[in-house]
Coordinates of C-alpha atoms and ligand atoms in Angstrom, one line a residue:
M508 CA -19.3 8.7 12.6
T509 CA -17.7 6.1 9.9
Q510 CA -17.7 2.0 11.5
V511 CA -15.0 -0.1 11.1
F512 CA -15.3 -3.4 10.0
F513 CA -14.0 -5.6 13.0
N514 CA -13.7 -9.5 12.8
G515 CA -16.9 -9.7 11.2
N516 CA -19.1 -7.0 13.0
W517 CA -19.7 -2.9 11.9
I518 CA -19.3 -1.0 14.7
A519 CA -17.6 2.6 15.8
P520 CA -14.1 3.0 15.8
E521 CA -14.0 2.9 19.8
M522 CA -15.7 -0.1 20.0
A523 CA -13.0 -2.0 17.8
Q524 CA -10.4 -3.5 20.2
V525 CA -7.8 -5.8 19.9
S526 CA -6.1 -8.3 22.7
V527 CA -3.2 -7.5 24.3
F528 CA -2.3 -11.5 23.3
D529 CA -3.3 -10.9 19.6
R530 CA 0.0 -11.4 17.5
G531 CA 0.0 -8.6 15.5
F532 CA 0.3 -6.8 18.7
L533 CA 3.1 -9.3 20.4
F534 CA 5.1 -9.9 17.4
G535 CA 3.7 -7.6 14.4
D536 CA 2.3 -11.3 13.2
G537 CA 0.3 -10.0 9.8
V538 CA -0.5 -8.1 6.8
Y539 CA -1.9 -5.0 5.4
E540 CA -3.4 -3.2 2.5
V541 CA -3.8 0.4 1.4
I542 CA -6.6 0.8 -1.2
P543 CA -7.5 4.1 -2.3
A544 CA -10.8 5.3 -3.9
F545 CA -11.3 8.9 -6.2
N546 CA -14.5 10.8 -6.1
K547 CA -15.9 7.6 -4.5
Q548 CA -15.1 5.9 -6.7
L549 CA -12.5 2.8 -5.8
F550 CA -9.2 2.6 -8.0
G551 CA -7.0 -0.7 -8.3
A552 CA -9.0 -2.3 -5.7
K553 CA -9.2 -6.1 -7.8
A554 CA -5.4 -5.8 -7.8
H555 CA -4.9 -4.9 -4.0
L556 CA -7.3 -7.4 -2.9
T557 CA -4.7 -10.3 -5.1
R558 CA -1.7 -8.5 -3.2
L559 CA -3.5 -9.1 0.4
A560 CA -4.2 -12.7 -0.7
R561 CA -0.9 -13.4 -2.0
S562 CA 0.9 -11.6 1.7
L563 CA -1.5 -13.7 3.7
R564 CA -0.6 -17.0 1.8
E565 CA 2.9 -16.3 1.6
I566 CA 2.8 -16.3 5.9
E567 CA 0.4 -19.1 5.7
I568 CA -2.9 -17.1 7.4
V569 CA -6.3 -18.6 5.9
D570 CA -8.1 -15.6 3.9
P571 CA -10.9 -15.0 6.2
M572 CA -12.8 -13.7 3.1
S573 CA -13.2 -14.5 -0.1
A574 CA -12.7 -11.0 -2.7
A575 CA -16.6 -10.8 -3.3
Q576 CA -16.7 -9.9 0.6
W577 CA -13.7 -7.8 0.7
L578 CA -15.2 -5.8 -2.0
E579 CA -18.4 -5.4 -0.5
V580 CA -16.5 -4.5 3.0
I581 CA -14.1 -1.9 0.8
E582 CA -17.0 -0.6 -0.9
R583 CA -19.5 0.2 2.1
L584 CA -16.8 2.1 3.7
V585 CA -15.9 4.2 0.9
V586 CA -20.0 5.3 1.0
Q587 CA -19.5 6.0 4.4
C588 CA -16.4 8.3 4.5
P589 CA -17.3 11.7 4.4
S590 CA -14.4 12.5 2.4
D591 CA -14.7 11.9 -2.3
D592 CA -10.7 10.6 -1.4
V593 CA -10.1 8.0 0.7
S594 CA -7.5 5.3 1.9
I595 CA -9.4 2.4 2.8
Y596 CA -6.6 0.5 5.2
I597 CA -7.1 -3.6 5.9
Q598 CA -4.9 -5.6 8.5
V599 CA -5.3 -9.1 9.0
T600 CA -3.3 -10.5 11.8
R601 CA -2.8 -14.4 12.9
G602 CA -5.1 -14.0 16.1
T603 CA -5.0 -14.4 19.6
P604 CA -4.3 -17.7 21.0
P605 CA -4.2 -17.7 24.5
K606 CA -0.4 -18.6 25.0
R607 CA 2.7 -16.4 23.7
D608 CA 4.6 -19.1 21.0
H609 CA 6.8 -17.6 18.4
A610 CA 5.5 -20.8 16.2
Y611 CA 2.0 -20.6 14.8
P612 CA -0.5 -21.7 16.9
N613 CA -1.8 -25.4 16.1
P614 CA -4.5 -25.5 15.6
P615 CA -4.9 -21.8 14.1
V616 CA -7.2 -19.6 16.1
A617 CA -9.7 -16.8 13.7
P618 CA -7.5 -14.2 12.7
T619 CA -8.3 -10.7 13.5
V620 CA -9.9 -8.4 10.6
L621 CA -9.9 -4.9 10.7
A622 CA -10.6 -2.7 8.0
S623 CA -11.1 1.6 8.3
A624 CA -11.4 4.2 6.0
N625 CA -9.8 7.7 6.0
P626 CA -9.6 10.7 3.9
I627 CA -6.9 10.9 1.6
T628 CA -4.4 14.0 3.0
P629 CA -4.2 15.5 -0.6
V630 CA -0.1 16.5 -1.2
S631 CA 0.5 20.4 -0.7
E632 CA 0.3 23.2 -3.1
E633 CA 3.9 23.8 -2.7
I634 CA 4.5 20.8 -3.5
R635 CA 2.1 20.7 -6.7
R636 CA 4.8 23.4 -7.8
Q637 CA 8.0 23.0 -6.8
G638 CA 8.2 19.0 -6.2
A639 CA 9.2 17.5 -2.8
R640 CA 12.7 16.3 -1.6
A641 CA 13.8 12.7 -0.3
I642 CA 16.4 11.9 1.7
T643 CA 18.5 8.4 0.9
V644 CA 19.3 6.1 4.1
P645 CA 19.7 2.5 4.6
D646 CA 17.6 0.2 4.0
L647 CA 17.4 -1.7 7.2
R648 CA 14.7 -4.2 6.1
W649 CA 14.2 -7.7 6.1
S650 CA 14.5 -10.0 2.8
R651 CA 10.9 -10.6 2.1
C652 CA 9.8 -6.8 1.1
D653 CA 7.5 -8.3 -1.2
I654 CA 5.2 -9.5 1.8
K655 CA 3.2 -6.0 2.8
S656 CA 3.7 -6.8 6.8
V657 CA 2.9 -4.5 9.6
N658 CA 6.2 -4.4 11.0
L659 CA 7.3 -1.5 9.7
L660 CA 9.7 -0.1 12.0
P661 CA 12.5 0.2 9.4
N662 CA 10.2 2.0 7.0
I663 CA 8.7 4.5 9.6
M664 CA 12.5 4.8 10.9
A665 CA 13.1 6.2 7.6
R666 CA 10.5 7.8 7.0
Q667 CA 10.7 9.9 10.0
Q668 CA 14.3 10.7 9.2
A669 CA 12.8 12.1 6.1
V670 CA 10.9 14.1 8.2
A671 CA 13.0 15.6 10.3
A672 CA 15.3 16.4 7.3
G673 CA 12.2 18.3 6.1
A674 CA 11.7 16.1 3.2
S675 CA 8.8 14.3 2.1
E676 CA 9.8 10.7 1.3
A677 CA 13.2 8.5 2.2
I678 CA 14.8 7.1 -0.4
L679 CA 15.8 3.1 0.5
V680 CA 19.4 2.4 -0.3
R681 CA 20.8 -1.6 -0.4
E682 CA 23.9 -2.8 -1.2
G683 CA 24.6 0.4 -3.2
I684 CA 21.5 0.5 -5.4
A685 CA 18.0 2.9 -4.7
L686 CA 15.3 0.5 -4.4
E687 CA 12.1 2.3 -3.6
G688 CA 11.0 4.6 -0.7
A689 CA 10.0 4.3 2.8
A690 CA 6.2 4.1 1.3
S691 CA 6.8 4.6 -2.4
N692 CA 8.2 2.6 -5.4
L693 CA 11.1 4.6 -7.3
F694 CA 11.1 5.7 -10.8
A695 CA 14.1 7.8 -12.4
V696 CA 14.9 9.1 -15.9
I697 CA 18.6 8.6 -16.7
D698 CA 20.4 8.9 -19.9
G699 CA 16.3 8.9 -21.7
E700 CA 15.5 6.0 -20.2
L701 CA 13.0 5.6 -17.0
L702 CA 14.0 3.0 -14.8
T703 CA 12.7 1.4 -11.8
A704 CA 13.7 -1.5 -9.8
P705 CA 12.2 -5.2 -10.6
L706 CA 9.8 -7.0 -8.8
G707 CA 11.6 -9.6 -6.6
P708 CA 12.3 -9.5 -2.2
H709 CA 13.5 -6.2 -2.0
I710 CA 10.8 -4.3 -2.9
L711 CA 6.8 -4.3 -2.5
G712 CA 5.4 -4.8 -5.4
G713 CA 3.6 -1.2 -5.6
V714 CA 0.1 -1.6 -7.6
T715 CA 0.8 1.9 -8.2
R716 CA 4.4 1.1 -9.9
N717 CA 2.7 -2.0 -11.9
R718 CA -0.3 0.2 -13.4
L719 CA 2.4 3.0 -14.5
V720 CA 4.8 0.3 -15.9
D721 CA 2.1 -1.1 -17.8
M722 CA 0.9 2.5 -18.8
V723 CA 4.5 3.7 -19.8
R724 CA 5.0 0.5 -22.1
A725 CA 1.5 1.1 -23.7
Q726 CA 1.9 4.3 -24.7
G727 CA 5.8 4.1 -25.6
Q728 CA 7.5 7.4 -25.4
I729 CA 9.9 6.0 -23.2
P730 CA 12.2 3.2 -23.0
L731 CA 11.0 1.7 -19.4
L732 CA 13.7 -0.7 -17.9
E733 CA 12.8 -2.7 -14.6
C734 CA 16.3 -2.6 -13.3
P735 CA 18.4 -2.0 -10.2
I736 CA 19.3 1.6 -9.7
P737 CA 22.6 2.5 -8.6
F738 CA 22.9 4.8 -6.0
D739 CA 25.6 7.2 -7.3
R740 CA 23.7 7.4 -10.9
L741 CA 20.4 8.2 -9.4
F742 CA 22.5 12.0 -9.0
D743 CA 22.7 11.4 -12.8
A744 CA 19.2 11.1 -13.3
T745 CA 16.9 14.1 -14.9
E746 CA 13.6 13.5 -13.3
V747 CA 12.6 11.2 -10.1
F748 CA 9.4 10.4 -8.9
M749 CA 7.8 7.8 -6.1
T750 CA 4.4 6.3 -6.4
S751 CA 1.6 4.8 -4.0
S752 CA -1.5 5.1 -3.8
T753 CA -2.4 7.8 -1.7
R754 CA 0.2 10.2 -3.7
D755 CA -0.2 9.4 -7.0
L756 CA 3.2 9.9 -8.7
L757 CA 5.1 12.4 -6.5
P758 CA 7.5 14.0 -8.3
I759 CA 11.1 14.4 -6.6
T760 CA 13.3 17.7 -7.2
R761 CA 15.9 17.4 -4.7
I762 CA 18.0 14.6 -3.3
N763 CA 19.6 14.7 -0.3
D764 CA 21.5 18.6 -1.2
H765 CA 21.4 17.7 -4.9
A766 CA 18.8 19.0 -7.5
V767 CA 17.4 16.4 -9.2
G768 CA 17.8 17.4 -13.1
T769 CA 17.1 21.4 -13.8
G770 CA 15.3 21.0 -9.9
K771 CA 11.7 22.0 -11.5
L772 CA 9.1 19.9 -12.2
G773 CA 10.0 17.0 -14.9
S774 CA 8.0 17.2 -18.3
L775 CA 7.6 13.4 -18.1
W776 CA 6.5 13.6 -15.1
A777 CA 3.8 16.1 -16.1
Q778 CA 3.0 13.9 -19.1
L779 CA 2.8 10.8 -17.1
N780 CA 0.8 12.4 -14.5
Q781 CA -1.9 14.2 -16.3
A782 CA -2.5 10.4 -18.2
F783 CA -2.2 9.2 -14.5
Q784 CA -5.3 11.6 -13.5
Q785 CA -7.2 10.8 -16.6
L786 CA -7.3 6.9 -15.6
K787 CA -8.3 7.7 -12.0
T788 CA -11.6 9.3 -13.3
Q789 CA -12.3 6.3 -15.8
R790 CA -15.2 4.7 -14.3
G791 CA -14.2 0.5 -14.8
S792 CA -10.7 0.8 -13.3
V793 CA -11.3 -0.9 -10.6
Ligands
LIG2112 N1 2.2 2.0 1.1 N2 6.4 0.4 -1.1 C1 6.3 -0.1 0.1 C2 7.4 -0.2 1.1 C3 5.4 1.0 0.7 O1 4.7 0.2 1.6 C4 4.3 1.2 -0.9 C5 2.6 1.8 -0.3 C6 4.4 1.1 -2.1 C7 3.6 1.7 -3.1 O2 2.5 0.7 -3.2 P1 1.0 0.4 -3.4 O3 1.6 2.0 -5.1 O4 0.6 -0.3 -3.9 O5 0.4 2.0 -2.9 C8 5.6 0.8 -2.5 C9 1.3 2.1 1.3 C10 0.7 3.2 1.0 C11 1.2 2.8 3.0 O6 1.9 1.6 3.9 O7 0.4 3.1 3.7

């Protein structure tokens, strides 16, 4: 059985238990990362660890480990996981002070640290052939979505609404702007340009998003603009896809009850997806 890394020890998952006074449990006071490995090779680990360090810095938790130590832990998890395609989950909370108090404990206590591995569930054959459906929902989140906080209630409610509607993802709309998904970033082809929301406090700077932006700019087959996507323009898009570490480039062929473009998989998506799949197989793309 795959062990988990918990507060510096390698133990069986059922032995990893947090206190009821853990601030992650009481307040959602912590941050997390999801890092993929494909065919047993980590993909984007450096960028994910940089983002983890940033999330921790933003909420003033001292990173309990160096990047090299994190890498050692996640590499061991990848090796141990029975699956070839692995999703590593890391969570760090502000630890377990003796008393519940909103303010940060002073002096600080040791953070609670978890790293575990799960097989990546591939997207279904149906979605591979026909694309997925997304629904649009109001963005109920806070104004620091750039921090990968474990406070995910609005994201969870949005994703649940999508699932209840038979869709794969929810597109979050704030003040008339389609920003990103419940757990993914959003790209749309409108008037021959590829648009995605600019980095900032209203989206998570996705590692997949950033890699794709670099890839598209390097290839130069379509102009790429990091600019807000007005909600109503979303329905003029000829192609839409949503990116994340565990779903790559998820093609969206229906939004609410509207077909996106022809309602079929788009040619730009097909081209970018192929290039992206190739990147995944290249060693050294850590
Ligand atoms: N979520 N936006 C949000 C709100 C996310 O939660 C995620 C990822 C992304 C995509 O980021 P990346 O390309 O770095 O995976 C964008 C992970 C997968 C999760 O919460 O499980």
